[in-house]
């Protein structure tokens, strides 16, 4: 009957600027799609050069090499009798666009540019690309000669169009267009487009796994149709991780999806859909039919090709599947582990090294590495040849087959416990026990001698010996003595990373892993260039609270009992002397705030865009059950002081796995200055005034409640006395506090000329900001000129001679005549 079609979408683990590898993975996905019987294949956004090329998109080489890959694909025997779209940058009329290129049997059918670009979070698309704003319009694009020699075409359609085959109609969205309120899939579906294809580059954030699923389901639920969503997978060279999540939606359900958090480089999913089910679904929604009947037409590229065939009665249709969303703990367990694997195998290094302290943070990093080893062994067991090839290359053993995650961890992962006289026996034992349970190559060392040597050099040069605070030293001495320990650990970590494999008789070096969480980065609770400075940091995007929940899950899922002891220990840096072997230093006491409070500050600062005053305004309500306004004010001030004093540390922050929406990462995500006036004079003064108002109002309310409890006799005896709160004379009877409550301020007598001028000044959000000490009895002469001239000279009020008069200028309506839309129809001869 010719109504069933098989379509394919995929998740690809591309690598920015790896044109050869990217093309090989694209071809692999096409081969798998054809083997599954698909007649249409789609892939991720910018899959040819890779999504994270950044400023390489400025280079003409990137455009040239992308077209060269297109030329290879057009000529490849796999790319026959299947319609394919790929993503690449295309320069049209000297403007670079983020595009999908659709081709079939050595003919380019359409180049469709992205209509809406993304600039939030880690995205910077308008830095390199321009949005195509000629909606429902196409132009002729002159293709490079290397392409013309293959296709025989000189120009191809470029713009916002759809493709009409003999049996259906296909339209396109690119990533952000699905998220944006001005999405394209609704008008396309109203115009009869039945299959909508989206090549995306959507990275993961913790607790956001449901978003793509819900958007795809919503897109097809409201207007029917089939939606193909392709996405990148893995680390393509930057801080973000693409989880894949390619899926196919049909009439409000998900019928196919790729696996989340997989080490598989190429994974396709196919679905068999019945076009008649799309048509029936839409026909039943009568309101949709009314809008469809009067919808604007899209230019159609006519193609003499069908996705279906007459023998489709034997094809089983795809059914809705259950789409489960990973928990935040599972996202930490698997996401960074996959990211680490990509980084390791593409860096050319021989494994990882971690300064393991036995605390929550470094133990979280170690557990993630162990999870990575678990995923690698699982992938090899499932027959992933590429994973096995990478493992053998990393361990320098051509016949090695990993079968046990602990054994593999012993080859790839190296931990070092660097003790000083301030380290406790408990942390040393916890680090040792964890290394035994995960199987890492563990080295315990004592670094007191190198610390003493550094302090000896300082003392020889200055004649002074710094002391800890508990031994009579100052705060400056105390901090300096803590910092020298931390920084020397970083030096030793890199020394061990370069030479441990040499000690073990293997080639190469190790990547140093960091273990600073997102809350510590936000607060700046770390030594600059200490052991938090590393090559990469898998936990840098997670809060302390989430890491604790993750360790509780990993304890059971990975069978690591020692994690229970680690979770029960108080977080501490162990950089100050012990008191008879007992800890005297804890992180939250040092920071002056809890980790839970830090997470709240971070979300308000970044996600809700709060400055100090706005944050105070929200927290007095959020924390009203446990803090007074003045206490909230002090907490907010303390946070912003530490945040601004330590912001400079973000400029050298270790590249971290991006996960949290309030990350302070200076390099990509959180673009703010690193040099602040940490006193925040204006902002903190606004908070102080607000606290004073709140406290005054509370006192007045208490007095008013006390007054309302007076006896009836007192009330009757005073009914003849004029009351300042109920006087009929609004001028003489209104007090300042009462007028503030009504939001107006009534002068006590006739307005002077100066008062008239003051009454026309714009109202400030803060009513009690200090006014100028300079006063005048005459109005300011702003001189001639229009309103803009007066504003530039500082006169914010209108001239006196215009007060009380309405503007007599007439407003002439401008009539815009829209040219009638010409439907662009192009036929491609196959």
Tab-separated table of C-alpha atoms in Angstrom, residues 620-621 629 690-705 741:
chain	number	residue	atom	x	y	z
A	620	UNK	CA	14.392	36.593	54.040
A	621	UNK	CA	11.321	34.626	52.941
A	629	UNK	CA	16.430	39.634	58.404
A	690	UNK	CA	15.973	47.123	53.907
A	691	UNK	CA	16.845	45.401	57.213
A	692	UNK	CA	16.214	48.664	59.068
A	693	UNK	CA	12.806	49.063	57.395
A	694	UNK	CA	11.832	45.482	58.129
A	695	UNK	CA	12.820	45.774	61.775
A	696	UNK	CA	10.979	49.118	62.128
A	697	UNK	CA	7.862	47.644	60.556
A	698	UNK	CA	8.027	44.648	62.870
A	699	UNK	CA	8.266	46.946	65.888
A	700	UNK	CA	5.327	49.044	64.636
A	701	UNK	CA	3.280	45.899	64.059
A	702	UNK	CA	3.985	44.765	67.615
A	703	UNK	CA	2.929	48.149	68.977
A	704	UNK	CA	-0.216	48.099	66.829
A	705	UNK	CA	-1.139	44.619	68.020
A	741	UNK	CA	2.621	52.373	53.601
